[in-house]
mmCIF file of C-alpha atoms in Angstrom:
data_model
loop_
_atom_site.group_PDB
_atom_site.id
_atom_site.type_symbol
_atom_site.label_atom_id
_atom_site.label_comp_id
_atom_site.label_asym_id
_atom_site.label_seq_id
_atom_site.Cartn_x
_atom_site.Cartn_y
_atom_site.Cartn_z
ATOM 1 C CA LEU A 169 77.320 131.601 135.673
ATOM 2 C CA PHE A 170 80.948 131.666 137.397
ATOM 3 C CA ARG A 171 80.579 127.787 138.260
ATOM 4 C CA THR A 172 79.080 127.200 134.429
ATOM 5 C CA ASN A 173 82.470 129.064 132.419
ATOM 6 C CA ILE A 174 84.570 127.179 134.961
ATOM 7 C CA GLY A 175 82.691 123.697 133.715
ATOM 8 C CA ALA A 176 82.989 125.067 130.546
ATOM 9 C CA LEU A 177 86.674 125.184 130.572
ATOM 10 C CA LEU A 178 87.298 122.338 132.388
ATOM 11 C CA ALA A 179 85.639 120.726 129.522
ATOM 12 C CA LEU A 180 87.395 122.031 127.049
ATOM 13 C CA CYS A 181 90.590 121.833 128.865
ATOM 14 C CA SER A 182 89.989 118.453 129.213
ATOM 15 C CA ALA A 183 89.174 118.166 125.284
ATOM 16 C CA VAL A 184 92.306 119.638 123.700
ATOM 17 C CA LEU A 185 94.579 117.635 126.108
ATOM 18 C CA LEU A 186 92.570 114.704 124.666
ATOM 19 C CA GLY A 187 93.084 115.742 121.463
ATOM 20 C CA LEU A 188 97.251 116.014 121.777
ATOM 21 C CA THR A 189 97.824 113.004 123.644
ATOM 22 C CA CYS A 190 95.460 110.951 120.355
ATOM 23 C CA LYS A 191 97.958 113.231 117.975
ATOM 24 C CA PHE A 192 101.499 113.102 119.689
ATOM 25 C CA SER A 193 101.199 110.518 122.516
ATOM 26 C CA PRO A 194 98.390 107.894 121.789
ATOM 27 C CA HIS A 195 100.451 104.925 123.226
ATOM 28 C CA PHE A 196 99.660 107.347 126.561
ATOM 29 C CA PHE A 197 96.293 105.230 126.453
ATOM 30 C CA PHE A 198 98.128 101.859 127.609
ATOM 31 C CA ARG A 199 99.108 103.180 130.951
ATOM 32 C CA ILE A 200 95.172 102.714 131.619
ATOM 33 C CA PRO A 201 94.241 99.458 133.146
ATOM 34 C CA LYS A 202 92.136 96.447 131.265
ATOM 35 C CA ILE A 203 90.071 99.209 128.629
ATOM 36 C CA GLY A 204 93.208 101.161 127.637
ATOM 37 C CA PHE A 205 93.720 98.769 124.926
ATOM 38 C CA ILE A 206 90.212 99.680 124.016
ATOM 39 C CA ILE A 207 90.863 103.099 124.381
ATOM 40 C CA HIS A 208 93.640 103.064 122.378
ATOM 41 C CA HIS A 209 91.782 101.355 119.410
ATOM 42 C CA ILE A 210 88.836 103.552 119.227
ATOM 43 C CA VAL A 211 90.420 107.109 119.087
ATOM 44 C CA THR A 212 93.163 105.858 116.862
ATOM 45 C CA GLY A 213 91.755 103.636 114.392
ATOM 46 C CA GLU A 214 94.524 101.192 114.658
ATOM 47 C CA SER A 215 93.589 97.603 114.488
ATOM 48 C CA LEU A 216 94.117 95.072 117.205
ATOM 49 C CA PRO A 217 96.683 93.069 118.255
ATOM 50 C CA PRO A 218 97.423 96.843 119.734
ATOM 51 C CA TYR A 219 101.487 95.111 119.258
ATOM 52 C CA MET A 220 101.531 94.688 115.584
ATOM 53 C CA SER A 221 102.198 97.251 113.079
ATOM 54 C CA ALA A 222 101.743 97.631 109.399
ATOM 55 C CA ASP A 223 104.201 100.194 109.066
ATOM 56 C CA ALA A 224 106.884 98.398 107.257
ATOM 57 C CA TRP A 225 104.708 96.577 104.493
ATOM 58 C CA ALA A 226 104.228 100.598 102.978
ATOM 59 C CA LYS A 227 104.843 100.051 99.507
ATOM 60 C CA ASP A 228 107.098 102.952 99.546
ATOM 61 C CA GLU A 229 108.979 101.493 102.911
ATOM 62 C CA VAL A 230 108.805 97.672 101.853
ATOM 63 C CA GLY A 231 111.495 98.296 98.964
ATOM 64 C CA THR A 232 113.879 99.563 101.457
ATOM 65 C CA TRP A 233 114.507 96.059 103.777
ATOM 66 C CA ILE A 234 113.251 93.466 101.342
ATOM 67 C CA ARG A 235 114.722 91.773 98.659
ATOM 68 C CA ASP A 236 114.192 89.729 95.257
ATOM 69 C CA GLY A 237 114.121 86.052 97.039
ATOM 70 C CA ASP A 238 113.147 86.558 100.241
ATOM 71 C CA LEU A 239 110.204 84.358 101.771
ATOM 72 C CA VAL A 240 107.202 85.423 103.831
ATOM 73 C CA VAL A 241 105.585 83.370 106.101
ATOM 74 C CA ALA A 242 102.620 85.032 106.860
ATOM 75 C CA VAL A 243 100.522 82.467 108.650
ATOM 76 C CA GLY A 244 97.223 82.937 109.897
ATOM 77 C CA ILE A 245 96.972 83.407 113.555
ATOM 78 C CA LYS A 246 97.466 79.692 115.584
ATOM 79 C CA SER A 247 97.597 77.817 112.532
ATOM 80 C CA GLY A 248 100.944 76.727 112.431
ATOM 81 C CA THR A 249 103.205 79.785 112.177
ATOM 82 C CA HIS A 250 106.018 78.840 114.139
ATOM 83 C CA TRP A 251 105.941 75.217 112.679
ATOM 84 C CA MET A 252 106.234 76.409 108.876
ATOM 85 C CA GLN A 253 109.084 78.914 110.192
ATOM 86 C CA TYR A 254 110.766 75.769 111.100
ATOM 87 C CA CYS A 255 110.326 73.689 107.966
ATOM 88 C CA THR A 256 111.325 76.504 105.825
ATOM 89 C CA HIS A 257 114.517 77.280 107.844
ATOM 90 C CA GLN A 258 115.293 73.117 107.735
ATOM 91 C CA ILE A 259 115.042 73.335 103.709
ATOM 92 C CA ARG A 260 117.200 76.277 103.553
ATOM 93 C CA MET A 261 119.885 74.373 105.567
ATOM 94 C CA GLN A 262 119.179 71.684 104.079
ATOM 95 C CA ALA A 263 118.072 70.170 107.293
ATOM 96 C CA SER A 264 122.163 70.291 107.424
ATOM 97 C CA ASP A 265 123.191 68.598 111.118
ATOM 98 C CA ASP A 266 124.100 72.487 112.469
ATOM 99 C CA ALA A 267 120.456 73.903 111.163
ATOM 100 C CA ASP A 268 119.016 74.043 114.622
ATOM 101 C CA ASP A 269 122.047 75.951 115.797
ATOM 102 C CA LEU A 270 120.469 78.875 113.691
ATOM 103 C CA PHE A 271 117.438 78.184 114.810
ATOM 104 C CA ILE A 272 117.926 79.318 118.454
ATOM 105 C CA ASP A 273 114.461 80.404 118.576
ATOM 106 C CA SER A 274 112.004 81.326 115.985
ATOM 107 C CA ASN A 275 111.630 85.354 116.571
ATOM 108 C CA ILE A 276 115.029 85.467 115.697
ATOM 109 C CA ALA A 277 116.096 83.392 113.499
ATOM 110 C CA VAL A 278 112.620 84.583 111.515
ATOM 111 C CA PRO A 279 112.198 88.493 112.609
ATOM 112 C CA TRP A 280 108.843 89.037 113.371
ATOM 113 C CA ILE A 281 108.570 91.960 111.132
ATOM 114 C CA ASP A 282 104.999 93.511 112.062
ATOM 115 C CA LEU A 283 105.791 93.626 116.487
ATOM 116 C CA LEU A 284 106.366 96.338 117.894
ATOM 117 C CA HIS A 285 108.677 95.981 120.291
ATOM 118 C CA ASN A 286 107.263 98.384 123.151
ATOM 119 C CA PRO A 287 104.521 100.804 123.128
ATOM 120 C CA GLY A 288 104.966 103.928 121.980
ATOM 121 C CA GLY A 289 107.598 102.165 119.344
ATOM 122 C CA SER A 290 107.548 102.481 115.489
ATOM 123 C CA TRP A 291 108.955 100.243 112.382
ATOM 124 C CA GLU A 292 110.974 103.499 111.711
ATOM 125 C CA GLU A 293 113.048 103.304 115.275
ATOM 126 C CA GLN A 294 113.109 99.254 115.383
ATOM 127 C CA LYS A 295 114.557 98.903 111.835
ATOM 128 C CA PRO A 296 118.099 99.573 112.459
ATOM 129 C CA LEU A 297 117.913 97.475 115.417
ATOM 130 C CA TYR A 298 117.616 94.839 112.817
ATOM 131 C CA ASN A 299 121.342 94.978 112.180
ATOM 132 C CA THR A 300 122.549 96.386 115.660
ATOM 133 C CA SER A 301 121.145 94.609 118.442
ATOM 134 C CA ARG A 302 123.214 92.219 120.355
ATOM 135 C CA LEU A 303 122.220 88.444 121.557
ATOM 136 C CA ALA A 304 122.640 87.669 125.397
ATOM 137 C CA ASP A 305 126.121 86.183 124.283
ATOM 138 C CA GLY A 306 126.919 89.073 122.209
ATOM 139 C CA THR A 307 126.210 87.856 118.854
ATOM 140 C CA LEU A 308 124.904 89.975 116.153
ATOM 141 C CA TRP A 309 121.303 89.410 115.627
ATOM 142 C CA LYS A 310 121.798 90.194 112.078
ATOM 143 C CA ASP A 311 124.355 87.445 111.470
ATOM 144 C CA ILE A 312 121.204 84.737 112.552
ATOM 145 C CA TRP A 313 118.461 85.805 110.407
ATOM 146 C CA ASP A 314 120.931 87.456 107.376
ATOM 147 C CA ASN A 315 123.298 84.278 107.987
ATOM 148 C CA PRO A 316 125.856 84.210 104.288
ATOM 149 C CA ARG A 317 124.771 80.701 104.050
ATOM 150 C CA TYR A 318 121.018 81.177 103.538
ATOM 151 C CA PRO A 319 119.899 81.076 100.064
ATOM 152 C CA PHE A 320 116.864 83.551 101.259
ATOM 153 C CA ARG A 321 115.511 84.801 104.032
ATOM 154 C CA ILE A 322 112.765 84.616 106.137
ATOM 155 C CA PHE A 323 110.418 87.107 107.485
ATOM 156 C CA LYS A 324 107.033 86.695 109.719
ATOM 157 C CA SER A 325 103.942 88.541 109.596
ATOM 158 C CA HIS A 326 100.528 87.701 110.438
ATOM 159 C CA TYR A 327 98.772 90.344 108.169
ATOM 160 C CA ALA A 328 97.062 89.510 104.918
ATOM 161 C CA ASP A 329 95.692 92.715 102.675
ATOM 162 C CA ASP A 330 98.317 94.780 104.334
ATOM 163 C CA LEU A 331 101.250 93.089 102.257
ATOM 164 C CA PRO A 332 102.255 94.149 98.769
ATOM 165 C CA VAL A 333 102.041 91.269 97.533
ATOM 166 C CA LYS A 334 101.574 91.710 93.468
ATOM 167 C CA ASN A 335 104.171 94.786 93.980
ATOM 168 C CA LEU A 336 106.260 91.686 95.018
ATOM 169 C CA PRO A 337 106.355 89.532 92.431
ATOM 170 C CA ASP A 338 110.537 87.886 93.089
ATOM 171 C CA VAL A 339 109.536 88.069 96.897
ATOM 172 C CA LYS A 340 107.473 84.716 97.862
ATOM 173 C CA PHE A 341 104.604 84.456 100.906
ATOM 174 C CA LEU A 342 103.589 81.733 102.288
ATOM 175 C CA ALA A 343 100.447 81.363 103.902
ATOM 176 C CA MET A 344 98.165 78.765 105.497
ATOM 177 C CA SER A 345 94.994 78.944 106.531
ATOM 178 C CA ARG A 346 93.141 76.260 109.737
ATOM 179 C CA ASN A 347 89.952 75.541 110.893
ATOM 180 C CA GLY A 348 88.547 78.340 112.698
ATOM 181 C CA LEU A 349 87.141 76.092 115.891
ATOM 182 C CA ASP A 350 90.664 74.500 116.011
ATOM 183 C CA VAL A 351 91.977 78.454 116.103
ATOM 184 C CA ILE A 352 89.493 79.243 118.736
ATOM 185 C CA ARG A 353 90.939 76.599 120.714
ATOM 186 C CA SER A 354 94.639 76.691 119.994
ATOM 187 C CA ALA A 355 94.104 80.904 120.959
ATOM 188 C CA LEU A 356 92.488 80.458 123.985
ATOM 189 C CA PRO A 357 95.223 78.809 126.083
ATOM 190 C CA PHE A 358 97.641 81.168 124.082
ATOM 191 C CA PHE A 359 95.870 84.484 125.549
ATOM 192 C CA ILE A 360 94.805 83.022 128.830
ATOM 193 C CA ASP A 361 98.460 82.159 129.477
ATOM 194 C CA HIS A 362 99.540 85.863 128.572
ATOM 195 C CA ARG A 363 101.277 87.322 131.866
ATOM 196 C CA ASP A 364 100.154 90.256 133.633
ATOM 197 C CA GLU A 365 102.929 92.379 133.257
ATOM 198 C CA PHE A 366 102.281 92.078 129.571
ATOM 199 C CA ARG A 367 98.982 93.175 129.879
ATOM 200 C CA ASN A 368 99.809 95.767 131.874
ATOM 201 C CA LEU A 369 102.028 97.301 129.094
ATOM 202 C CA TRP A 370 99.336 96.975 126.345
ATOM 203 C CA GLY A 371 96.890 98.476 128.337
ATOM 204 C CA GLY A 372 94.808 95.147 129.055
ATOM 205 C CA PHE A 373 95.096 93.178 126.031
ATOM 206 C CA PRO A 374 94.621 90.539 125.745
ATOM 207 C CA PRO A 375 92.033 90.700 127.724
ATOM 208 C CA LYS A 376 91.217 88.355 130.700
ATOM 209 C CA SER A 377 87.613 86.955 129.959
ATOM 210 C CA GLU A 378 84.892 87.838 133.035
ATOM 211 C CA LEU A 379 83.045 84.852 132.547
ATOM 212 C CA VAL A 380 84.028 81.649 134.126
ATOM 213 C CA GLY A 381 84.658 78.271 132.837
ATOM 214 C CA PHE A 382 86.326 76.540 129.274
ATOM 215 C CA GLU A 383 83.225 76.667 127.536
ATOM 216 C CA ARG A 384 82.186 80.311 128.236
ATOM 217 C CA ASP A 385 85.781 81.715 127.310
ATOM 218 C CA VAL A 386 85.538 79.565 123.810
ATOM 219 C CA GLU A 387 82.324 82.200 123.410
ATOM 220 C CA PHE A 388 84.436 85.043 124.291
ATOM 221 C CA TRP A 389 86.873 84.839 122.142
ATOM 222 C CA LEU A 390 84.424 83.093 119.157
ATOM 223 C CA ASP A 391 82.583 86.786 119.805
ATOM 224 C CA ALA A 392 86.016 88.482 118.973
ATOM 225 C CA LEU A 393 86.644 86.494 115.807
ATOM 226 C CA LEU A 394 83.277 86.360 114.490
ATOM 227 C CA PRO A 395 82.448 89.942 112.224
ATOM 228 C CA GLY A 396 82.023 92.592 114.581
ATOM 229 C CA GLY A 397 84.506 91.175 116.585
ATOM 230 C CA ASP A 398 87.818 93.101 117.281
ATOM 231 C CA LEU A 399 90.216 90.269 115.861
ATOM 232 C CA TYR A 400 87.949 89.748 112.704
ATOM 233 C CA SER A 401 90.409 91.169 110.752
ATOM 234 C CA THR A 402 92.983 88.277 112.307
ATOM 235 C CA TYR A 403 91.028 85.243 111.011
ATOM 236 C CA PHE A 404 87.869 86.176 108.315
ATOM 237 C CA VAL A 405 89.506 88.900 106.356
ATOM 238 C CA TYR A 406 92.775 86.345 106.561
ATOM 239 C CA ILE A 407 91.006 84.088 104.833
ATOM 240 C CA LYS A 408 89.546 86.366 102.111
ATOM 241 C CA PHE A 409 92.800 87.754 100.889
ATOM 242 C CA TRP A 410 94.625 84.918 100.137
ATOM 243 C CA TRP A 411 92.104 82.858 98.636
ATOM 244 C CA ARG A 412 91.810 85.464 96.438
ATOM 245 C CA LEU A 413 95.818 85.908 96.182
ATOM 246 C CA ARG A 414 96.101 81.724 95.826
ATOM 247 C CA HIS A 415 96.561 81.868 92.445
ATOM 248 C CA GLU A 416 99.657 84.054 92.078
ATOM 249 C CA PRO A 417 102.572 82.516 91.323
ATOM 250 C CA ASN A 418 104.392 84.253 94.187
ATOM 251 C CA VAL A 419 102.200 82.801 96.732
ATOM 252 C CA LEU A 420 101.904 79.346 98.264
ATOM 253 C CA LEU A 421 98.317 79.218 100.273
ATOM 254 C CA LEU A 422 98.068 76.090 102.277
ATOM 255 C CA HIS A 423 95.779 74.070 104.648
ATOM 256 C CA TYR A 424 96.821 73.239 108.426
ATOM 257 C CA ALA A 425 95.057 69.953 108.030
ATOM 258 C CA ASP A 426 96.571 68.931 105.074
ATOM 259 C CA ALA A 427 100.033 69.254 106.549
ATOM 260 C CA VAL A 428 99.362 67.536 109.486
ATOM 261 C CA ARG A 429 97.958 64.564 106.880
ATOM 262 C CA ASP A 430 100.841 64.429 104.698
ATOM 263 C CA LEU A 431 103.728 66.894 106.102
ATOM 264 C CA ASN A 432 106.338 65.085 103.732
ATOM 265 C CA GLY A 433 104.244 65.861 100.935
ATOM 266 C CA THR A 434 103.827 69.397 102.258
ATOM 267 C CA VAL A 435 107.659 69.939 102.345
#
């Protein structure tokens, strides 16, 4: 009986500890090697990848930082995001000779609002840093992404249904889709090449395939993007969302293949 009571007490303490962790420090699960991101995903219900958050796009929050005339480059994953960031930056600079000087890095010139800078971080904590952070050379980050020469500012996002597109009629959204098999071909080396330091930071994400061989790895990531897979929302949900909004006056939906065939026309 004593052993039974001790066992029940330990089980109760474990359940309480788990509950407190889930409520106050869910990022603790990222410390668990290889599967920490899975546990975090299960107990919090938050979508993958674990380093993205849609908090900045909440209806009662987005109006505090975005303004009329801004452009959101909301391109799907591995579907030409940096390409479109560069093209739209050149458009706003009218291809001036010094346009590249302000595009020293795509995520500096075009802030990725979805990105959590560290496990346990939040939009609330990061929001003021966009205006106060300095680059390695001492340049104020805001002077790059919010330069007074720009006729409009550009922000990056990989989200779809989390974006309040219809509530922001004077903010423009550029979306771009790509053939799913091409997305897999591009995503495969991208995920494989992530450093172990990054994986360890985010509880093992992106996971290393235990399968051997290029074709088996393709199957591994294809399963992740298909219905029921952990990354399903990053492709099919994205496509369906932007297809429904393709006729909205503040939305431009492009296809990667069309831009490859006629980049001048696309620009």
